[in-house]
CSV table of C-alpha atoms in Angstrom, one decimal:
chain,number,residue,atom,x,y,z
A,505,UNK,CA,-0.8,17.1,11.8
A,506,UNK,CA,-2.1,13.6,12.6
A,507,UNK,CA,-0.1,11.5,15.0
A,508,UNK,CA,-0.3,7.9,13.6
A,509,UNK,CA,0.0,6.0,16.9
A,510,UNK,CA,-0.3,2.5,15.3
A,511,UNK,CA,2.9,3.1,13.3
A,512,UNK,CA,4.7,4.9,16.0
A,513,UNK,CA,4.0,1.9,18.3
A,514,UNK,CA,5.6,-0.5,15.7
A,515,UNK,CA,8.7,1.8,15.5
A,516,UNK,CA,8.9,2.1,19.3
A,517,UNK,CA,8.7,-1.7,19.7
A,518,UNK,CA,11.7,-2.0,17.4
A,519,UNK,CA,14.0,0.6,18.9
A,520,UNK,CA,17.5,-0.7,19.5
A,521,UNK,CA,16.7,-4.1,17.9
A,522,UNK,CA,19.2,-5.5,15.5
A,523,UNK,CA,17.1,-4.8,12.4
A,524,UNK,CA,17.3,-2.1,9.7
A,525,UNK,CA,13.9,-0.4,10.0
A,526,UNK,CA,12.5,0.4,6.6
A,527,UNK,CA,9.4,2.6,6.1
A,528,UNK,CA,8.0,2.0,2.6
A,529,UNK,CA,4.9,3.0,0.8
A,530,UNK,CA,3.6,5.1,-2.1
A,531,UNK,CA,5.1,8.6,-2.6
A,532,UNK,CA,3.6,11.4,-0.5
A,533,UNK,CA,1.7,9.0,1.7
A,534,UNK,CA,3.3,10.5,4.8
A,535,UNK,CA,6.4,8.3,5.4
A,536,UNK,CA,8.7,11.2,6.0
A,537,UNK,CA,6.4,13.0,8.4
A,538,UNK,CA,6.0,9.7,10.3
A,539,UNK,CA,9.7,9.1,10.5
A,540,UNK,CA,10.4,12.7,11.8
A,541,UNK,CA,7.6,12.3,14.4
A,542,UNK,CA,9.4,9.2,15.6
A,543,UNK,CA,12.8,11.0,15.5
A,544,UNK,CA,11.4,13.7,17.7
A,545,UNK,CA,10.0,11.1,20.2
A,546,UNK,CA,13.6,9.8,20.7
A,547,UNK,CA,15.2,13.2,21.3
A,548,UNK,CA,15.2,12.9,25.2
A,549,UNK,CA,17.5,9.8,25.0
A,550,UNK,CA,21.2,10.0,25.8
A,551,UNK,CA,22.1,9.1,22.2
A,552,UNK,CA,23.6,10.6,19.1
A,553,UNK,CA,21.3,11.5,16.2
A,554,UNK,CA,22.3,11.6,12.5
A,555,UNK,CA,19.8,12.5,9.8
A,556,UNK,CA,19.7,13.1,6.1
A,557,UNK,CA,16.7,14.2,3.9
A,558,UNK,CA,17.2,13.1,0.3
A,559,UNK,CA,14.0,14.9,-0.8
A,560,UNK,CA,16.4,17.8,-1.1
A,561,UNK,CA,18.1,17.5,-4.5
A,562,UNK,CA,21.1,19.5,-3.3
A,563,UNK,CA,21.9,16.8,-0.8
A,564,UNK,CA,21.4,14.1,-3.3
A,565,UNK,CA,23.9,15.7,-5.6
A,566,UNK,CA,26.4,16.1,-2.8
A,567,UNK,CA,26.7,12.5,-1.9
A,568,UNK,CA,27.4,9.1,-3.3
A,569,UNK,CA,27.2,6.0,-1.1
A,570,UNK,CA,30.9,6.1,-0.1
A,571,UNK,CA,30.8,9.9,0.8
A,572,UNK,CA,27.6,9.3,2.7
A,573,UNK,CA,29.1,6.4,4.7
A,574,UNK,CA,32.2,8.4,5.5
A,575,UNK,CA,30.1,11.4,6.6
A,576,UNK,CA,27.9,9.3,8.9
A,577,UNK,CA,31.0,7.7,10.4
A,578,UNK,CA,32.5,11.1,11.0
A,579,UNK,CA,29.4,12.3,12.8
A,580,UNK,CA,29.0,9.1,14.9
A,581,UNK,CA,29.8,8.9,18.6
A,582,UNK,CA,31.9,6.0,19.7
A,583,UNK,CA,30.5,6.0,23.3
A,584,UNK,CA,26.8,6.3,22.4
A,585,UNK,CA,24.2,4.6,20.2
A,586,UNK,CA,23.9,6.4,16.9
A,587,UNK,CA,20.3,6.7,15.6
A,588,UNK,CA,20.6,7.2,11.8
A,589,UNK,CA,17.6,8.5,9.8
A,590,UNK,CA,17.8,8.4,6.0
A,591,UNK,CA,14.7,9.8,4.3
A,592,UNK,CA,14.0,8.7,0.7
A,593,UNK,CA,17.4,6.9,0.6
A,594,UNK,CA,16.7,5.2,-2.8
A,595,UNK,CA,17.8,8.6,-4.4
A,596,UNK,CA,21.4,7.6,-3.6
A,597,UNK,CA,22.8,5.1,-6.1
A,598,UNK,CA,24.0,1.9,-4.4
A,599,UNK,CA,22.7,3.1,-1.0
A,600,UNK,CA,22.5,-0.5,0.1
A,601,UNK,CA,26.3,-0.6,0.4
A,602,UNK,CA,26.2,2.3,2.8
A,603,UNK,CA,23.5,0.7,4.9
A,604,UNK,CA,25.2,-2.7,5.2
A,605,UNK,CA,28.5,-1.0,6.0
A,606,UNK,CA,26.9,0.8,9.0
A,607,UNK,CA,24.8,-2.2,10.0
A,608,UNK,CA,27.9,-4.4,10.3
A,609,UNK,CA,30.2,-1.8,11.7
A,610,UNK,CA,32.8,-3.3,14.1
A,611,UNK,CA,33.4,-0.3,16.4
A,612,UNK,CA,30.4,2.0,16.1
A,613,UNK,CA,26.8,1.1,17.1
A,614,UNK,CA,24.1,2.2,14.7
A,615,UNK,CA,20.3,1.9,14.8
A,616,UNK,CA,19.2,2.6,11.3
A,617,UNK,CA,15.8,3.9,10.0
A,618,UNK,CA,15.2,4.6,6.3
A,619,UNK,CA,12.2,5.5,4.1
A,620,UNK,CA,11.7,4.7,0.5
A,621,UNK,CA,9.0,4.7,-2.2
A,622,UNK,CA,10.0,1.4,-3.8
A,623,UNK,CA,9.4,-2.1,-2.5
A,624,UNK,CA,12.4,-3.4,-4.4
A,625,UNK,CA,14.8,-1.1,-2.7
A,626,UNK,CA,17.7,-3.5,-2.2
A,627,UNK,CA,19.7,-4.7,-5.2
A,628,UNK,CA,19.7,-8.4,-6.0
A,629,UNK,CA,23.4,-8.9,-5.2
A,630,UNK,CA,23.0,-7.5,-1.7
A,631,UNK,CA,19.5,-8.8,-0.8
A,632,UNK,CA,20.9,-12.0,0.7
A,633,UNK,CA,23.0,-9.9,3.2
A,634,UNK,CA,19.8,-8.3,4.4
A,635,UNK,CA,17.8,-11.5,4.8
A,636,UNK,CA,16.3,-11.6,8.3
A,637,UNK,CA,17.8,-8.2,9.1
A,638,UNK,CA,15.1,-5.8,7.7
A,639,UNK,CA,11.9,-4.8,9.5
A,640,UNK,CA,9.7,-3.5,6.8
A,641,UNK,CA,6.9,-1.2,7.9
A,642,UNK,CA,4.5,-0.6,5.0
A,643,UNK,CA,2.9,2.8,5.4
A,644,UNK,CA,-0.7,2.9,4.1
A,645,UNK,CA,-2.7,6.0,3.1
A,646,UNK,CA,-4.5,7.7,5.9
A,647,UNK,CA,-7.7,5.8,6.8
A,648,UNK,CA,-11.3,7.1,6.6
A,649,UNK,CA,-11.3,7.1,10.4
A,650,UNK,CA,-8.2,9.3,10.6
A,651,UNK,CA,-9.4,11.8,7.9
A,652,UNK,CA,-13.0,11.9,9.1
A,653,UNK,CA,-11.9,12.7,12.7
A,654,UNK,CA,-9.4,15.4,11.7
A,655,UNK,CA,-10.2,17.0,8.3
A,656,UNK,CA,-13.8,16.5,7.3
A,657,UNK,CA,-16.7,18.8,8.4
A,658,UNK,CA,-18.3,17.6,11.6
A,659,UNK,CA,-21.7,18.9,10.5
A,660,UNK,CA,-21.7,16.5,7.6
A,661,UNK,CA,-23.3,13.1,7.9
A,662,UNK,CA,-21.0,10.1,8.1
A,663,UNK,CA,-22.1,9.0,4.6
A,664,UNK,CA,-21.4,12.4,3.1
A,665,UNK,CA,-17.8,12.3,4.4
A,666,UNK,CA,-17.4,8.7,3.3
A,667,UNK,CA,-18.4,9.6,-0.2
A,668,UNK,CA,-15.6,12.3,-0.3
A,669,UNK,CA,-13.1,9.9,1.2
A,670,UNK,CA,-13.8,7.1,-1.3
A,671,UNK,CA,-13.1,9.5,-4.1
A,672,UNK,CA,-10.1,11.4,-2.7
A,673,UNK,CA,-8.3,8.6,-0.8
A,674,UNK,CA,-5.7,9.3,1.9
A,675,UNK,CA,-2.4,10.6,0.6
A,676,UNK,CA,-0.8,12.7,3.3
A,677,UNK,CA,0.0,15.5,0.8
A,678,UNK,CA,-3.7,16.4,0.3
A,679,UNK,CA,-4.8,16.5,3.9
A,680,UNK,CA,-4.6,20.3,4.3
A,681,UNK,CA,-6.7,20.8,1.1
A,682,UNK,CA,-9.1,18.0,1.7
A,683,UNK,CA,-12.2,20.1,1.4
A,684,UNK,CA,-11.2,21.5,-2.0
A,685,UNK,CA,-11.8,18.5,-4.3
A,686,UNK,CA,-10.4,20.0,-7.5
A,687,UNK,CA,-7.2,21.1,-5.8
A,688,UNK,CA,-6.8,17.6,-4.3
A,689,UNK,CA,-7.2,16.0,-7.7
A,690,UNK,CA,-4.5,18.4,-9.2
A,691,UNK,CA,-2.1,17.4,-6.4
A,692,UNK,CA,-2.8,13.7,-6.8
A,693,UNK,CA,-2.3,13.8,-10.5
A,694,UNK,CA,1.1,15.6,-10.0
A,695,UNK,CA,2.1,12.8,-7.5
A,696,UNK,CA,1.0,10.1,-10.0
A,697,UNK,CA,3.0,11.7,-12.9
A,698,UNK,CA,6.0,12.1,-10.6
A,699,UNK,CA,5.9,8.4,-9.7
A,700,UNK,CA,5.7,7.3,-13.4
A,701,UNK,CA,8.5,9.5,-14.5
A,702,UNK,CA,10.8,9.5,-11.4
A,703,UNK,CA,10.3,6.0,-10.1
A,704,UNK,CA,9.5,4.1,-13.2
A,705,UNK,CA,10.8,5.7,-16.4
A,706,UNK,CA,14.2,6.9,-14.9
A,707,UNK,CA,14.8,3.9,-12.7
A,708,UNK,CA,14.0,1.2,-15.3
A,709,UNK,CA,15.1,3.2,-18.3
A,710,UNK,CA,11.7,2.7,-20.0
A,711,UNK,CA,11.7,4.4,-23.4
A,712,UNK,CA,8.0,4.7,-24.0
A,713,UNK,CA,6.1,6.5,-21.2
A,714,UNK,CA,2.9,6.1,-23.2
A,715,UNK,CA,3.1,2.3,-22.9
A,716,UNK,CA,3.3,2.2,-19.2
A,717,UNK,CA,0.7,4.9,-18.8
A,718,UNK,CA,-1.8,2.9,-20.9
A,719,UNK,CA,-1.1,-0.3,-18.9
A,720,UNK,CA,-1.6,1.6,-15.7
A,721,UNK,CA,-4.9,3.2,-16.8
A,722,UNK,CA,-6.1,-0.2,-18.0
A,723,UNK,CA,-5.5,-1.7,-14.6
A,724,UNK,CA,-7.2,1.2,-12.8
A,725,UNK,CA,-10.2,0.8,-15.1
A,726,UNK,CA,-10.4,-2.9,-14.3
A,727,UNK,CA,-9.8,-3.0,-10.6
A,728,UNK,CA,-11.4,-6.0,-8.9
A,729,UNK,CA,-11.8,-7.9,-12.2
A,730,UNK,CA,-10.3,-11.3,-12.9
A,731,UNK,CA,-7.3,-10.7,-15.1
A,732,UNK,CA,-4.6,-12.9,-16.6
A,733,UNK,CA,-1.5,-11.7,-18.5
A,734,UNK,CA,-3.0,-13.1,-21.7
A,735,UNK,CA,-6.3,-11.2,-21.5
A,736,UNK,CA,-4.5,-8.0,-20.6
A,737,UNK,CA,-2.2,-8.4,-23.5
A,738,UNK,CA,-5.0,-9.3,-25.9
A,739,UNK,CA,-7.1,-6.4,-24.9
A,740,UNK,CA,-4.3,-3.9,-25.3
A,741,UNK,CA,-3.4,-5.2,-28.7
A,742,UNK,CA,-6.9,-5.8,-30.1
A,743,UNK,CA,-7.9,-2.2,-29.1
A,744,UNK,CA,-4.7,-0.9,-30.7
A,745,UNK,CA,-3.6,0.6,-27.5
A,746,UNK,CA,0.0,-0.7,-27.6
A,747,UNK,CA,1.9,-3.6,-29.0
A,748,UNK,CA,3.5,-5.6,-26.2
A,749,UNK,CA,4.7,-9.1,-25.4
A,750,UNK,CA,4.1,-11.2,-22.2
A,751,UNK,CA,7.5,-10.6,-20.8
A,752,UNK,CA,7.4,-6.8,-21.1
A,753,UNK,CA,3.9,-6.7,-19.7
A,754,UNK,CA,4.9,-8.8,-16.7
A,755,UNK,CA,7.8,-6.5,-16.0
A,756,UNK,CA,5.6,-3.3,-16.3
A,757,UNK,CA,3.0,-4.8,-13.9
A,758,UNK,CA,5.8,-5.7,-11.4
A,759,UNK,CA,7.2,-2.1,-11.7
A,760,UNK,CA,3.8,-0.7,-10.9
A,761,UNK,CA,3.6,-2.9,-7.8
A,762,UNK,CA,7.1,-2.0,-6.7
A,763,UNK,CA,6.2,1.7,-6.6
A,764,UNK,CA,3.0,1.0,-4.7
A,765,UNK,CA,0.6,2.2,-7.5
A,766,UNK,CA,-1.2,-1.1,-7.7
A,767,UNK,CA,-1.7,-4.1,-5.4
A,768,UNK,CA,-2.0,-7.6,-6.8
A,769,UNK,CA,-4.3,-10.2,-5.1
A,770,UNK,CA,-3.7,-13.8,-6.1
A,771,UNK,CA,-6.3,-16.5,-6.5
A,772,UNK,CA,-6.7,-19.1,-3.8
A,773,UNK,CA,-8.1,-22.5,-4.8
A,774,UNK,CA,-10.6,-23.3,-2.1
A,775,UNK,CA,-10.9,-26.9,-3.3
A,776,UNK,CA,-7.2,-27.8,-3.9
A,777,UNK,CA,-6.1,-25.3,-1.1
A,778,UNK,CA,-3.3,-23.8,-3.1
A,779,UNK,CA,-2.5,-20.4,-4.6
A,780,UNK,CA,-3.1,-20.0,-8.4
A,781,UNK,CA,-0.6,-17.9,-10.3
A,782,UNK,CA,-2.3,-17.8,-13.7
A,783,UNK,CA,-4.8,-15.1,-12.8
A,784,UNK,CA,-5.2,-12.3,-10.3
A,785,UNK,CA,-7.1,-9.2,-9.3
A,786,UNK,CA,-5.5,-5.8,-9.1
A,787,UNK,CA,-6.4,-2.8,-6.9
A,788,UNK,CA,-5.2,0.7,-6.5
A,789,UNK,CA,-2.8,1.6,-3.6
A,790,UNK,CA,-4.8,4.8,-3.0
A,791,UNK,CA,-8.4,5.7,-4.0
A,792,UNK,CA,-7.4,9.2,-5.1
A,793,UNK,CA,-4.8,7.7,-7.5
A,794,UNK,CA,-7.7,5.6,-8.8
A,795,UNK,CA,-9.9,8.6,-9.3
A,796,UNK,CA,-7.5,10.6,-11.4
A,797,UNK,CA,-7.0,7.6,-13.7
A,798,UNK,CA,-10.7,6.8,-14.2
A,799,UNK,CA,-13.6,9.1,-13.7
A,800,UNK,CA,-14.2,11.4,-10.8
A,801,UNK,CA,-17.8,10.3,-10.6
A,802,UNK,CA,-18.8,8.4,-7.5
A,803,UNK,CA,-21.2,6.2,-9.4
A,804,UNK,CA,-18.4,4.8,-11.6
A,805,UNK,CA,-17.2,1.4,-10.3
A,806,UNK,CA,-18.5,2.3,-6.8
A,807,UNK,CA,-18.8,-1.4,-5.8
A,808,UNK,CA,-15.1,-2.0,-6.8
A,809,UNK,CA,-14.1,1.1,-4.9
A,810,UNK,CA,-15.6,-0.4,-1.8
A,811,UNK,CA,-13.7,-3.6,-2.4
A,812,UNK,CA,-10.5,-1.6,-2.9
A,813,UNK,CA,-11.0,0.2,0.4
A,814,UNK,CA,-11.7,-3.0,2.2
A,815,UNK,CA,-8.5,-4.5,0.8
A,816,UNK,CA,-6.3,-1.7,2.0
A,817,UNK,CA,-7.6,-2.0,5.6
A,818,UNK,CA,-7.2,-5.8,5.5
A,819,UNK,CA,-3.6,-5.4,4.4
A,820,UNK,CA,-2.9,-2.7,7.0
A,821,UNK,CA,-4.3,-5.2,9.6
A,822,UNK,CA,-1.7,-7.7,8.4
A,823,UNK,CA,-4.0,-10.2,6.8
A,824,UNK,CA,-2.8,-12.2,3.9
A,825,UNK,CA,-5.4,-11.5,1.3
A,826,UNK,CA,-6.5,-13.7,-1.6
A,827,UNK,CA,-9.5,-13.9,-3.9
A,828,UNK,CA,-11.2,-17.0,-5.0
A,829,UNK,CA,-14.4,-18.9,-6.0
A,830,UNK,CA,-16.4,-21.9,-5.0
A,831,UNK,CA,-16.4,-25.2,-6.9
A,832,UNK,CA,-19.1,-23.7,-9.2
A,833,UNK,CA,-17.0,-20.7,-10.0
A,834,UNK,CA,-19.1,-18.3,-8.0
A,835,UNK,CA,-16.8,-15.5,-6.8
A,836,UNK,CA,-15.6,-14.8,-3.3
A,837,UNK,CA,-14.3,-11.3,-3.0
A,838,UNK,CA,-11.6,-12.0,-0.4
A,839,UNK,CA,-10.2,-15.0,1.5
A,840,UNK,CA,-8.1,-13.7,4.4
A,841,UNK,CA,-5.6,-15.7,6.4
A,842,UNK,CA,-3.7,-14.9,9.6
A,843,UNK,CA,-1.8,-17.7,11.2
A,844,UNK,CA,-4.4,-20.5,11.5
A,845,UNK,CA,-7.4,-18.2,11.1
A,846,UNK,CA,-9.2,-18.0,7.8
A,847,UNK,CA,-12.3,-16.0,6.9
A,848,UNK,CA,-14.3,-15.4,3.7
A,849,UNK,CA,-15.5,-11.9,2.9
A,850,UNK,CA,-18.0,-10.5,0.4
A,851,UNK,CA,-18.3,-6.7,0.0
A,852,UNK,CA,-21.3,-4.8,-1.2
A,853,UNK,CA,-22.9,-1.3,-0.8
A,854,UNK,CA,-26.5,-2.5,-0.1
A,855,UNK,CA,-27.6,-5.9,1.1
A,856,UNK,CA,-31.3,-6.7,0.8
A,857,UNK,CA,-33.6,-9.6,0.2
A,858,UNK,CA,-33.2,-9.3,-3.5
A,859,UNK,CA,-29.4,-9.7,-3.7
A,860,UNK,CA,-28.8,-11.7,-0.5
A,861,UNK,CA,-28.8,-15.1,-2.3
A,862,UNK,CA,-26.3,-13.8,-4.9
A,863,UNK,CA,-24.0,-12.2,-2.3
A,864,UNK,CA,-23.9,-15.3,-0.1
A,865,UNK,CA,-24.1,-18.2,-2.6
A,866,UNK,CA,-20.3,-18.7,-3.0
A,867,UNK,CA,-19.7,-18.7,0.8
A,868,UNK,CA,-22.6,-21.1,1.6
A,869,UNK,CA,-21.2,-23.5,-1.1
A,870,UNK,CA,-18.0,-23.8,0.9
A,871,UNK,CA,-18.7,-26.4,3.6
A,872,UNK,CA,-16.0,-25.7,6.3
A,873,UNK,CA,-15.9,-24.2,9.7
A,874,UNK,CA,-14.3,-20.9,8.7
A,875,UNK,CA,-16.1,-17.7,9.4
A,876,UNK,CA,-18.1,-16.1,6.5
A,877,UNK,CA,-18.7,-12.3,6.5
A,878,UNK,CA,-20.6,-9.7,4.4
A,879,UNK,CA,-19.3,-6.1,4.7
A,880,UNK,CA,-22.0,-3.7,3.5
A,881,UNK,CA,-22.9,-0.1,3.9
A,882,UNK,CA,-26.7,-0.4,4.0
A,883,UNK,CA,-28.8,-3.3,5.0
A,884,UNK,CA,-32.3,-4.1,6.4
A,885,UNK,CA,-31.2,-7.7,7.1
A,886,UNK,CA,-30.1,-8.5,10.6
A,887,UNK,CA,-29.5,-12.2,10.3
A,888,UNK,CA,-30.7,-15.2,8.2
A,889,UNK,CA,-29.4,-17.8,10.7
A,890,UNK,CA,-27.3,-19.4,8.0
A,891,UNK,CA,-23.9,-18.7,9.6
A,892,UNK,CA,-23.2,-15.5,7.6
A,893,UNK,CA,-22.1,-12.6,9.7
A,894,UNK,CA,-23.2,-9.1,8.5
A,895,UNK,CA,-21.0,-6.2,9.5
A,896,UNK,CA,-21.5,-2.5,8.7
A,897,UNK,CA,-18.6,-1.3,6.7
A,898,UNK,CA,-18.4,2.2,8.2
A,899,UNK,CA,-18.5,0.8,11.8
A,900,UNK,CA,-15.6,-1.5,10.8
A,901,UNK,CA,-13.6,1.3,9.2
A,902,UNK,CA,-14.1,3.3,12.3
A,903,UNK,CA,-12.8,0.4,14.5
A,904,UNK,CA,-16.2,0.2,16.3
A,905,UNK,CA,-16.4,-3.5,15.4
A,906,UNK,CA,-13.9,-6.1,14.3
A,907,UNK,CA,-14.1,-9.0,11.8
């Protein structure tokens, strides 16, 4: 079992604060394990502990939100702080009413921790009550560093292990079978199908599973590509995949984002300095999910897989991430912003004299003082003295260097 210190630190920093702590992320990424690790770390406190695991269908059937609220109140201690842990709480209909009742309780003190696999966990009529009261902690797949140190053969080269990781990804459920590729793919496919049926079809009452499957597969086969709603719709219709209108397509894409299957990266206009909403790029929330929806061949879309991996680490590091282009429409892979810091990033597998101009052209065309970086796996170039910083992607993934 991997102890995810960075997430435990965030949780520990928020103990006894007046926030509802919400661990979110794709199903089977390891949210439950993380929450119970944190639960165990608090056990030496003089406090009362109340926990429910709604992964157990028997418990889900036993409670509605009112019964759950009453049961928690019954178990609470008037003279102590009550730490409440609710795992996969979205399985309880109208669970928000239970959470807000406990949070605003007049006589009992609750510190509430919940996990869920849907970013749109709170219903629209209650969301205003939670504004400023929720500390969301998005749980990302296990990183290459975590898996390489704990689950991949030490006798392998770093690049060998990296090739396995970039195909299998980092869902927590596959860690103990990580050296059996076929078994990992079977497990990942089961998780993917469960997300579609349980979190999408059932929750949103979608009648045609085939439609959302085809949209999902289209996105996975076009990760890192510039997409608009119109060109997605036109492709699906012209190829006789499905017949769909703009509104339904927008809803389906939103649903796929909500369950953390895909991540949308908006365009940032480097000239007008504004976010453009008419087009975007999409990436997978996990590289293993990407593999079971495309081809389990490392040469297929390898460059975009690298981009996808870079994006996930940037998001985990709390950067706001956009994509863009220069005034001549030369693409910039990522524009990242944190407070008043802004950086431009290009991603490639190999950087050499032949492709250097192409990889740096867009960044050199932007005349400002922000840092410009190339993340690459292989290069013979040290520096061209043009202000572009070259960073080895594996060293960055292993936290040996920073951006």
